[in-house]
């Protein structure tokens, strides 16, 4: 048996109400909300958060490979998957590759892993941009998902069959260096996608030996909203079979969206005792053709405990003013603090401290048990030298013992909230807070760590860890 061993989605904390676009600009917008990556997030950090959740939600095996898919990579030439692997502290023997550039790369990555061998961690993340008041701005969304693919008794959903329909036509495109997409006339793309989607869906069911009436859940995703809605109607599904594609609450997260919705569906089925243990799921994604994947849930799904369900993350979102959204996206240029911008990070220094910088690994004195952040050769208790063991702190939870609000230091989104945090089990560290309003933080607030981008200079991204408030009910 081969299939999905674990899955998780990551939805950023901030939400843009589409109605705010209309109120601010006088046009555009719509109903519902879209998820917005914070100013210190990019597709790499989004992918790390999804992968952390996917690997935390089960005792699955260590991946043999990590594949990262996005249409908006933080780097070109340089492999983005290596930063994800470093943050997860995967061993150097794990091959890390990028599958990038196209909206089809996420589903293609998943299909390739399902049809392959070994254990593969498939990670996909995207940030979707559009011109102010455009449909892409409102309908797009930011998010990530990770799926651990492999074999054995722990498979939650077995891979049954798949089918693809590939066609060369120009519906949506973006030239290298451009941030926003261009679109052809909608009806042309809609006609092509409806035909291709029906063909892939039918052939996938035939390969699986299933009739449409035997399918328990169908997921249809794609950036062409009219085609997604139209295909859902054309497939002739029964009531309750078509899954929520999260368009109204998250928006369309590009290459990451099919995996994000699939993770959400698996979480919903895991918590629904009325659903049969063996339920057929069909995932259809429309991008430069159509791809359909047929999965069948197993008894292991009922025992699965998702680390942080997508539905909970959606409920926890906090509103983001449209003006700040435009500033974060570079569409609006407010005056920054009158402080010099940071210099680029040293590549050699970053490599020497990789375990600390990417993995947030401190050191513990073997004699006294004192935890040192950052890691130290000399113990602060007893003075022992070079008698330390590594201690991973990325999943540690801590308490704010004091904090300050800095309105002068350089930041793309001032003010900066700094806090001194005492971690459960030992260790104290001064850390920047994120996903928090300045008035929200208190002495005694509980925080957890999250992988973020501190700044970018000369095209080099300085990744490190920040803290965010622990919000109850997510685990």
Short mmCIF file of C-alpha atoms in Angstrom, two decimals:
data_model
loop_
_atom_site.label_atom_id
_atom_site.label_comp_id
_atom_site.label_asym_id
_atom_site.label_seq_id
_atom_site.Cartn_x
_atom_site.Cartn_y
_atom_site.Cartn_z
CA UNK A 1 0.00 0.00 0.00
CA UNK A 2 1.34 3.43 -0.97
CA UNK A 3 -0.21 6.79 -0.32
CA UNK A 4 -0.39 9.65 2.16
CA UNK A 5 1.18 9.12 5.58
CA UNK A 6 0.53 12.63 6.87
CA UNK A 7 -0.69 15.99 5.55
CA UNK A 8 -1.01 19.53 6.80
CA UNK A 9 -1.86 22.97 5.53
CA UNK A 10 -0.57 26.32 6.73
CA UNK A 11 -2.74 29.42 6.47
CA UNK A 12 -1.03 32.71 7.43
CA UNK A 13 -2.49 34.61 10.38
CA UNK A 14 -3.54 37.77 8.55
CA UNK A 15 -6.76 38.19 6.53
CA UNK A 16 -7.77 40.83 4.02
CA UNK A 17 -11.51 41.45 3.88
CA UNK A 18 -12.41 41.79 0.23
CA UNK A 19 -15.02 44.38 1.17
CA UNK A 20 -12.19 46.64 2.40
CA UNK A 21 -10.83 46.79 -1.14
CA UNK A 22 -14.12 48.21 -2.40
CA UNK A 23 -14.35 50.68 0.50
CA UNK A 24 -10.78 51.90 -0.04
CA UNK A 25 -10.62 51.96 -3.85
CA UNK A 26 -14.26 52.30 -4.86
CA UNK A 27 -14.10 49.14 -6.99
CA UNK A 28 -12.80 45.59 -6.94
CA UNK A 29 -13.05 43.43 -3.84
CA UNK A 30 -16.03 41.15 -3.31
CA UNK A 31 -17.21 39.03 -0.41
CA UNK A 32 -15.26 36.87 2.00
CA UNK A 33 -11.59 37.10 2.94
CA UNK A 34 -8.20 36.12 1.58
CA UNK A 35 -5.19 34.91 3.56
CA UNK A 36 -2.17 37.21 3.53
CA UNK A 37 1.43 36.25 4.24
CA UNK A 38 3.02 38.65 6.72
CA UNK A 39 5.81 41.03 5.74
CA UNK A 40 8.33 38.53 7.18
CA UNK A 41 6.94 35.53 5.29
CA UNK A 42 7.73 34.20 1.84
CA UNK A 43 7.09 30.89 0.12
CA UNK A 44 10.08 29.29 1.87
CA UNK A 45 8.89 30.20 5.37
CA UNK A 46 5.31 29.25 4.49
CA UNK A 47 6.55 25.86 3.32
CA UNK A 48 8.57 25.33 6.49
CA UNK A 49 5.49 25.93 8.66
CA UNK A 50 3.38 23.47 6.66
CA UNK A 51 6.15 20.86 6.74
CA UNK A 52 6.60 21.25 10.51
CA UNK A 53 2.90 20.54 11.00
CA UNK A 54 2.89 17.56 8.64
CA UNK A 55 5.89 15.92 10.29
CA UNK A 56 4.56 16.67 13.79
CA UNK A 57 1.16 15.02 13.29
CA UNK A 58 2.38 11.45 13.21
CA UNK A 59 5.34 9.15 13.90
CA UNK A 60 5.99 8.76 10.20
CA UNK A 61 9.40 7.79 8.82
CA UNK A 62 12.07 10.35 7.98
CA UNK A 63 11.74 11.35 4.36
CA UNK A 64 14.23 10.11 1.79
CA UNK A 65 13.61 13.26 -0.28
CA UNK A 66 12.07 16.69 0.07
CA UNK A 67 10.42 18.26 -2.98
CA UNK A 68 9.38 21.89 -2.87
CA UNK A 69 6.96 23.39 -5.40
CA UNK A 70 6.02 27.05 -5.87
CA UNK A 71 5.25 29.51 -8.62
CA UNK A 72 6.79 32.39 -6.62
CA UNK A 73 10.18 31.23 -5.31
CA UNK A 74 12.23 33.34 -2.93
CA UNK A 75 15.33 32.46 -4.96
CA UNK A 76 16.17 31.57 -8.53
CA UNK A 77 19.37 29.58 -9.24
CA UNK A 78 19.62 28.77 -5.53
CA UNK A 79 17.53 25.78 -4.37
CA UNK A 80 14.81 26.91 -1.95
CA UNK A 81 14.18 23.36 -0.72
CA UNK A 82 17.56 23.32 1.03
CA UNK A 83 16.41 26.03 3.47
CA UNK A 84 13.24 24.03 4.18
CA UNK A 85 15.33 20.93 4.84
CA UNK A 86 17.70 22.88 7.12
CA UNK A 87 14.80 24.30 9.16
CA UNK A 88 13.38 20.78 9.56
CA UNK A 89 16.85 19.48 10.52
CA UNK A 90 16.70 16.72 7.94
CA UNK A 91 19.94 14.76 7.53
CA UNK A 92 22.27 15.73 4.66
CA UNK A 93 21.47 12.43 2.92
CA UNK A 94 17.93 13.71 2.16
CA UNK A 95 17.80 15.04 -1.40
CA UNK A 96 16.08 18.44 -1.59
CA UNK A 97 14.81 19.64 -4.97
CA UNK A 98 12.69 22.51 -6.29
CA UNK A 99 9.76 21.99 -8.65
CA UNK A 100 9.02 25.58 -9.56
CA UNK A 101 7.62 28.21 -11.82
CA UNK A 102 4.16 26.93 -12.75
CA UNK A 103 0.79 26.55 -11.08
CA UNK A 104 0.82 22.89 -12.09
CA UNK A 105 4.04 22.13 -10.21
CA UNK A 106 2.36 21.40 -6.84
CA UNK A 107 -0.01 18.71 -8.10
CA UNK A 108 2.72 17.37 -10.40
CA UNK A 109 5.04 17.01 -7.43
CA UNK A 110 2.38 15.07 -5.51
CA UNK A 111 1.52 12.75 -8.41
CA UNK A 112 5.20 11.98 -9.05
CA UNK A 113 5.70 11.10 -5.38
CA UNK A 114 2.59 8.90 -5.28
CA UNK A 115 3.71 6.99 -8.36
CA UNK A 116 7.29 6.64 -7.12
CA UNK A 117 9.01 4.77 -4.31
CA UNK A 118 10.58 5.60 -0.97
CA UNK A 119 9.30 8.28 1.40
CA UNK A 120 8.97 11.79 0.04
CA UNK A 121 7.96 14.99 1.80
CA UNK A 122 6.10 17.09 -0.78
CA UNK A 123 5.93 20.76 0.20
CA UNK A 124 4.14 23.43 -1.81
CA UNK A 125 3.69 27.12 -1.05
CA UNK A 126 2.56 30.20 -2.92
CA UNK A 127 1.91 33.92 -2.62
CA UNK A 128 -0.54 35.32 -5.13
CA UNK A 129 -0.41 38.94 -6.25
CA UNK A 130 -2.56 41.11 -8.48
CA UNK A 131 -2.90 44.76 -9.34
CA UNK A 132 -5.04 46.77 -6.91
CA UNK A 133 -8.79 46.16 -7.47
CA UNK A 134 -8.05 43.24 -9.83
CA UNK A 135 -9.79 39.89 -9.59
CA UNK A 136 -6.41 38.23 -8.98
CA UNK A 137 -5.78 40.45 -5.96
CA UNK A 138 -9.10 39.52 -4.35
CA UNK A 139 -9.41 35.91 -5.47
CA UNK A 140 -5.79 35.01 -4.75
CA UNK A 141 -4.51 33.83 -1.40
CA UNK A 142 -1.31 32.88 0.36
CA UNK A 143 -0.71 29.48 1.91
CA UNK A 144 1.23 26.24 1.98
CA UNK A 145 0.73 22.53 2.39
CA UNK A 146 2.91 19.50 2.99
CA UNK A 147 2.17 15.84 2.29
CA UNK A 148 4.32 12.94 3.45
CA UNK A 149 4.09 10.17 0.84
CA UNK A 150 5.22 6.62 1.44
CA UNK A 151 4.08 3.09 2.19
CA UNK A 152 3.22 0.79 5.06
CA UNK A 153 0.48 0.28 7.59
CA UNK A 154 0.31 3.97 8.53
CA UNK A 155 -1.07 5.13 5.18
CA UNK A 156 -4.06 7.43 5.77
CA UNK A 157 -5.21 7.51 2.15
CA UNK A 158 -4.06 4.96 -0.40
CA UNK A 159 -3.18 6.04 -3.92
CA UNK A 160 -5.53 4.21 -6.29
CA UNK A 161 -5.17 5.81 -9.72
CA UNK A 162 -4.57 9.03 -11.57
CA UNK A 163 -5.03 10.62 -14.97
CA UNK A 164 -3.77 13.75 -16.68
CA UNK A 165 -4.94 15.76 -19.66
CA UNK A 166 -2.31 18.12 -21.02
CA UNK A 167 -2.99 20.87 -23.53
CA UNK A 168 -0.91 23.80 -24.74
CA UNK A 169 -2.96 27.00 -24.63
CA UNK A 170 -2.31 30.44 -23.19
CA UNK A 171 -4.83 31.19 -20.47
CA UNK A 172 -2.66 32.74 -17.74
CA UNK A 173 0.98 33.77 -17.97
CA UNK A 174 3.65 35.80 -16.20
CA UNK A 175 7.03 36.73 -17.65
CA UNK A 176 10.20 36.26 -15.54
CA UNK A 177 10.65 39.24 -13.22
CA UNK A 178 6.97 40.22 -13.21
CA UNK A 179 4.88 39.87 -10.04
CA UNK A 180 1.37 39.81 -11.49
CA UNK A 181 -0.21 37.54 -14.07
CA UNK A 182 -1.84 38.42 -17.36
CA UNK A 183 -5.02 36.70 -18.50
CA UNK A 184 -6.62 35.79 -21.79
CA UNK A 185 -10.35 36.24 -22.32
CA UNK A 186 -12.09 34.10 -19.65
CA UNK A 187 -14.50 32.14 -21.83
CA UNK A 188 -11.69 30.58 -23.86
CA UNK A 189 -9.96 29.16 -20.77
CA UNK A 190 -13.27 28.06 -19.29
CA UNK A 191 -14.17 26.03 -22.36
CA UNK A 192 -10.81 24.30 -22.45
CA UNK A 193 -10.71 23.52 -18.71
CA UNK A 194 -14.23 22.12 -18.61
CA UNK A 195 -13.44 19.63 -21.37
CA UNK A 196 -10.03 18.71 -19.96
CA UNK A 197 -11.31 18.38 -16.39
CA UNK A 198 -14.14 16.07 -17.36
CA UNK A 199 -11.77 13.94 -19.42
CA UNK A 200 -9.19 13.56 -16.62
CA UNK A 201 -11.92 12.86 -14.03
CA UNK A 202 -13.55 10.17 -16.18
CA UNK A 203 -10.30 8.41 -17.04
CA UNK A 204 -9.14 8.49 -13.42
CA UNK A 205 -12.38 6.85 -12.28
CA UNK A 206 -12.11 4.24 -15.05
CA UNK A 207 -8.55 3.42 -13.97
CA UNK A 208 -9.73 3.08 -10.36
CA UNK A 209 -12.73 0.95 -11.32
CA UNK A 210 -15.15 3.42 -9.75
CA UNK A 211 -18.42 5.00 -10.79
CA UNK A 212 -19.08 8.66 -10.02
CA UNK A 213 -21.70 7.65 -7.45
CA UNK A 214 -19.10 5.70 -5.45
CA UNK A 215 -16.94 8.75 -4.77
CA UNK A 216 -17.26 10.21 -1.28
CA UNK A 217 -15.46 13.54 -1.78
CA UNK A 218 -14.35 15.50 -4.84
CA UNK A 219 -11.94 18.42 -4.68
CA UNK A 220 -11.77 20.79 -7.66
CA UNK A 221 -9.16 23.57 -7.62
CA UNK A 222 -7.56 25.99 -10.04
CA UNK A 223 -6.95 29.71 -10.55
CA UNK A 224 -9.73 29.95 -13.19
CA UNK A 225 -12.69 30.48 -10.86
CA UNK A 226 -15.42 30.09 -13.47
CA UNK A 227 -13.91 26.83 -14.72
CA UNK A 228 -13.63 25.45 -11.17
CA UNK A 229 -17.28 26.28 -10.43
CA UNK A 230 -18.45 25.03 -13.82
CA UNK A 231 -16.59 21.71 -13.56
CA UNK A 232 -18.05 21.06 -10.12
CA UNK A 233 -21.52 21.32 -11.68
CA UNK A 234 -20.64 19.31 -14.80
CA UNK A 235 -19.41 16.28 -12.86
CA UNK A 236 -22.93 15.49 -11.67
CA UNK A 237 -22.01 14.82 -8.05
CA UNK A 238 -24.40 14.05 -5.24
CA UNK A 239 -25.19 16.45 -2.42
CA UNK A 240 -22.28 17.04 -0.05
CA UNK A 241 -19.71 15.31 -2.29
CA UNK A 242 -18.04 18.46 -3.64
CA UNK A 243 -15.63 19.77 -1.01
CA UNK A 244 -15.24 23.42 -0.03
CA UNK A 245 -12.31 24.75 -2.07
CA UNK A 246 -11.59 27.45 0.58
CA UNK A 247 -11.94 30.21 -2.03
CA UNK A 248 -14.11 32.43 0.21
CA UNK A 249 -11.98 32.08 3.33
CA UNK A 250 -8.39 31.64 2.11
CA UNK A 251 -8.42 32.48 -1.59
CA UNK A 252 -6.72 30.52 -4.34
CA UNK A 253 -3.16 29.75 -3.18
CA UNK A 254 -1.79 28.87 -6.60
CA UNK A 255 0.51 25.86 -6.76
CA UNK A 256 -0.15 25.07 -3.08
CA UNK A 257 -3.93 25.09 -3.30
CA UNK A 258 -4.71 21.48 -4.33
CA UNK A 259 -2.56 20.11 -1.49
CA UNK A 260 -3.99 22.63 0.98
CA UNK A 261 -7.60 21.68 0.21
CA UNK A 262 -6.70 17.96 0.21
CA UNK A 263 -5.20 18.31 3.70
CA UNK A 264 -8.35 20.09 4.86
CA UNK A 265 -10.57 17.33 3.45
CA UNK A 266 -8.53 14.58 5.13
CA UNK A 267 -8.77 16.44 8.46
CA UNK A 268 -12.55 16.77 8.08
CA UNK A 269 -12.99 13.09 7.24
CA UNK A 270 -10.78 12.07 10.16
CA UNK A 271 -13.09 13.85 12.56
CA UNK A 272 -16.38 12.63 11.05
CA UNK A 273 -17.50 9.32 12.55
CA UNK A 274 -20.42 9.14 10.10
CA UNK A 275 -18.06 8.79 7.12
CA UNK A 276 -17.10 5.22 6.13
CA UNK A 277 -13.53 4.21 6.93
CA UNK A 278 -12.93 3.50 3.25
CA UNK A 279 -13.94 6.63 1.34
CA UNK A 280 -12.89 7.45 -2.21
CA UNK A 281 -11.50 10.96 -2.73
CA UNK A 282 -10.85 12.50 -6.14
CA UNK A 283 -8.63 15.57 -6.39
CA UNK A 284 -8.87 17.52 -9.67
CA UNK A 285 -6.62 20.47 -10.42
CA UNK A 286 -6.96 22.73 -13.47
CA UNK A 287 -3.71 24.29 -14.69
CA UNK A 288 -2.38 24.02 -18.27
CA UNK A 289 -4.60 20.97 -18.55
CA UNK A 290 -6.16 18.89 -15.82
CA UNK A 291 -4.87 16.33 -13.33
CA UNK A 292 -7.02 13.92 -11.33
CA UNK A 293 -5.85 11.79 -8.40
CA UNK A 294 -7.97 9.05 -6.81
CA UNK A 295 -7.28 8.19 -3.17
CA UNK A 296 -9.04 5.83 -0.76
CA UNK A 297 -8.98 6.46 2.97
CA UNK A 298 -8.01 3.69 5.36
CA UNK A 299 -8.82 2.79 8.96
CA UNK A 300 -5.65 4.65 10.01
CA UNK A 301 -7.32 7.97 9.20
CA UNK A 302 -9.70 7.67 12.17
CA UNK A 303 -6.71 7.38 14.53
CA UNK A 304 -4.88 10.33 12.99
CA UNK A 305 -4.46 13.48 15.08
CA UNK A 306 -3.79 16.53 12.84
CA UNK A 307 -1.31 18.88 14.48
CA UNK A 308 -3.21 22.08 13.67
CA UNK A 309 -6.28 21.71 11.42
CA UNK A 310 -6.76 24.09 8.51
CA UNK A 311 -10.27 24.93 9.74
CA UNK A 312 -8.86 26.12 13.09
CA UNK A 313 -6.22 28.24 11.39
CA UNK A 314 -8.90 29.90 9.25
CA UNK A 315 -10.96 30.75 12.34
CA UNK A 316 -7.96 32.30 14.11
CA UNK A 317 -7.16 34.82 11.39
CA UNK A 318 -6.91 38.55 12.24
CA UNK A 319 -7.92 41.39 9.94
CA UNK A 320 -5.29 43.33 8.01
CA UNK A 321 -6.06 46.87 6.77
CA UNK A 322 -5.98 47.16 3.00
CA UNK A 323 -3.39 49.97 3.14
CA UNK A 324 -1.00 47.76 5.11
CA UNK A 325 -1.62 44.92 2.65
CA UNK A 326 -0.61 47.23 -0.20
CA UNK A 327 2.52 48.27 1.71
CA UNK A 328 3.52 44.67 2.42
CA UNK A 329 3.05 43.85 -1.26
CA UNK A 330 5.15 46.79 -2.44
CA UNK A 331 2.15 48.51 -4.07
CA UNK A 332 2.34 51.39 -1.57
CA UNK A 333 5.54 52.97 -0.24
CA UNK A 334 5.11 54.52 3.23
CA UNK A 335 8.08 56.34 4.73
CA UNK A 336 10.29 53.83 6.58
CA UNK A 337 11.95 54.53 9.94
CA UNK A 338 14.89 56.89 9.46
CA UNK A 339 17.48 54.25 10.18
CA UNK A 340 19.96 52.59 7.80
CA UNK A 341 18.78 49.37 6.20
CA UNK A 342 20.60 46.22 7.34
CA UNK A 343 23.63 44.91 5.49
CA UNK A 344 23.44 41.55 3.74
CA UNK A 345 23.98 38.47 5.86
CA UNK A 346 27.34 36.71 5.61
CA UNK A 347 27.05 33.42 3.74
CA UNK A 348 30.05 31.91 5.52
CA UNK A 349 28.85 32.94 8.99
CA UNK A 350 25.36 31.59 8.27
CA UNK A 351 26.79 28.25 7.15
CA UNK A 352 28.98 27.93 10.25
CA UNK A 353 25.92 28.37 12.49
CA UNK A 354 23.42 26.45 10.34
CA UNK A 355 22.02 24.32 13.18
CA UNK A 356 21.34 27.43 15.26
CA UNK A 357 20.21 29.74 12.47
CA UNK A 358 17.94 27.35 10.57
CA UNK A 359 17.14 24.68 13.18
CA UNK A 360 17.07 26.84 16.34
CA UNK A 361 19.29 24.32 18.11
CA UNK A 362 20.85 25.40 21.40
CA UNK A 363 23.18 23.53 23.74
CA UNK A 364 22.65 21.86 27.11
CA UNK A 365 25.37 21.40 29.72
CA UNK A 366 25.59 17.65 30.37
CA UNK A 367 26.45 18.23 34.04
CA UNK A 368 24.10 21.00 35.19
CA UNK A 369 21.39 20.70 32.51
CA UNK A 370 21.57 24.45 31.78
CA UNK A 371 20.25 25.35 28.32
CA UNK A 372 22.18 27.96 26.32
CA UNK A 373 20.63 30.10 23.59
CA UNK A 374 22.54 30.65 21.37
CA UNK A 375 24.67 27.53 21.86
CA UNK A 376 27.80 28.02 23.92
CA UNK A 377 31.03 26.10 24.49
CA UNK A 378 31.26 27.24 28.13
CA UNK A 379 28.48 26.53 30.62
CA UNK A 380 26.97 29.48 32.50
CA UNK A 381 26.52 27.13 35.49
CA UNK A 382 29.76 25.56 36.72
CA UNK A 383 31.93 26.73 33.82
CA UNK A 384 32.32 23.35 32.13
CA UNK A 385 34.03 23.65 28.73
CA UNK A 386 33.03 21.68 25.61
CA UNK A 387 30.75 19.37 27.57
CA UNK A 388 27.51 20.21 25.77
CA UNK A 389 24.84 18.31 23.89
CA UNK A 390 22.56 19.85 21.22
CA UNK A 391 18.99 20.65 22.23
CA UNK A 392 16.34 21.39 19.58
CA UNK A 393 14.18 24.36 20.60
CA UNK A 394 12.05 25.03 17.51
CA UNK A 395 9.04 23.27 19.06
CA UNK A 396 9.59 24.68 22.55
CA UNK A 397 6.98 26.89 24.18
CA UNK A 398 7.96 29.78 26.41
CA UNK A 399 6.73 32.65 28.59
CA UNK A 400 7.34 36.36 28.07
CA UNK A 401 9.12 37.77 31.14
CA UNK A 402 9.54 41.30 29.78
CA UNK A 403 9.11 43.09 26.44
CA UNK A 404 9.60 46.40 24.66
CA UNK A 405 7.96 48.10 21.69
CA UNK A 406 10.56 49.65 19.37
CA UNK A 407 9.30 52.29 16.96
CA UNK A 408 12.77 53.42 15.81
CA UNK A 409 14.56 50.26 14.64
CA UNK A 410 14.40 49.44 10.94
CA UNK A 411 11.44 47.29 9.97
CA UNK A 412 9.27 46.99 6.86
CA UNK A 413 6.29 46.94 9.23
CA UNK A 414 6.99 48.96 12.40
CA UNK A 415 6.78 48.87 15.34
CA UNK A 416 8.93 45.89 16.37
CA UNK A 417 7.95 43.99 19.52
CA UNK A 418 10.92 42.40 21.29
CA UNK A 419 10.56 40.08 24.27
CA UNK A 420 12.71 38.13 26.68
CA UNK A 421 11.34 34.59 26.70
CA UNK A 422 11.90 31.85 29.27
CA UNK A 423 11.37 28.47 27.61
CA UNK A 424 9.76 25.49 29.31
CA UNK A 425 12.53 23.08 30.32
CA UNK A 426 15.19 25.79 30.38
CA UNK A 427 16.68 28.46 28.18
CA UNK A 428 16.18 32.23 27.98
CA UNK A 429 16.40 34.25 24.77
CA UNK A 430 15.58 37.78 23.49
CA UNK A 431 13.42 37.34 20.41
CA UNK A 432 11.31 39.40 18.01
CA UNK A 433 7.58 38.70 18.05
CA UNK A 434 5.41 38.36 14.95
CA UNK A 435 1.71 37.83 14.15
CA UNK A 436 0.91 40.06 17.10
CA UNK A 437 -0.46 43.54 17.77
CA UNK A 438 1.72 45.66 20.06
CA UNK A 439 -1.19 46.09 22.51
CA UNK A 440 -1.80 42.34 22.65
CA UNK A 441 1.41 41.22 24.34
CA UNK A 442 1.68 40.96 28.13
CA UNK A 443 4.21 39.75 30.67
CA UNK A 444 3.24 36.11 31.10
CA UNK A 445 2.06 35.68 27.49
CA UNK A 446 2.80 32.24 26.11
CA UNK A 447 4.69 32.08 22.82
CA UNK A 448 5.92 29.48 20.32
CA UNK A 449 8.58 29.67 17.64
CA UNK A 450 8.03 30.22 13.92
CA UNK A 451 10.48 30.33 10.99
CA UNK A 452 10.56 33.76 9.34
CA UNK A 453 12.60 36.11 7.17
CA UNK A 454 14.29 38.87 9.18
CA UNK A 455 15.15 41.00 6.14
CA UNK A 456 16.53 40.83 2.62
CA UNK A 457 19.62 42.70 1.44
CA UNK A 458 21.46 42.44 -1.88
CA UNK A 459 19.01 39.68 -2.84
CA UNK A 460 20.02 37.48 0.12
CA UNK A 461 17.26 36.53 2.57
CA UNK A 462 18.19 36.39 6.24
CA UNK A 463 16.07 33.58 7.69
CA UNK A 464 15.80 32.99 11.41
CA UNK A 465 13.22 32.27 14.11
CA UNK A 466 10.71 34.60 15.74
CA UNK A 467 8.07 33.99 18.40
CA UNK A 468 4.31 34.30 18.06
CA UNK A 469 1.52 34.06 20.64
CA UNK A 470 0.19 30.59 21.46
CA UNK A 471 -3.48 30.63 20.51
CA UNK A 472 -5.50 27.97 22.26
CA UNK A 473 -7.25 25.07 20.56
CA UNK A 474 -4.90 24.51 17.66
CA UNK A 475 -3.28 21.24 18.74
#
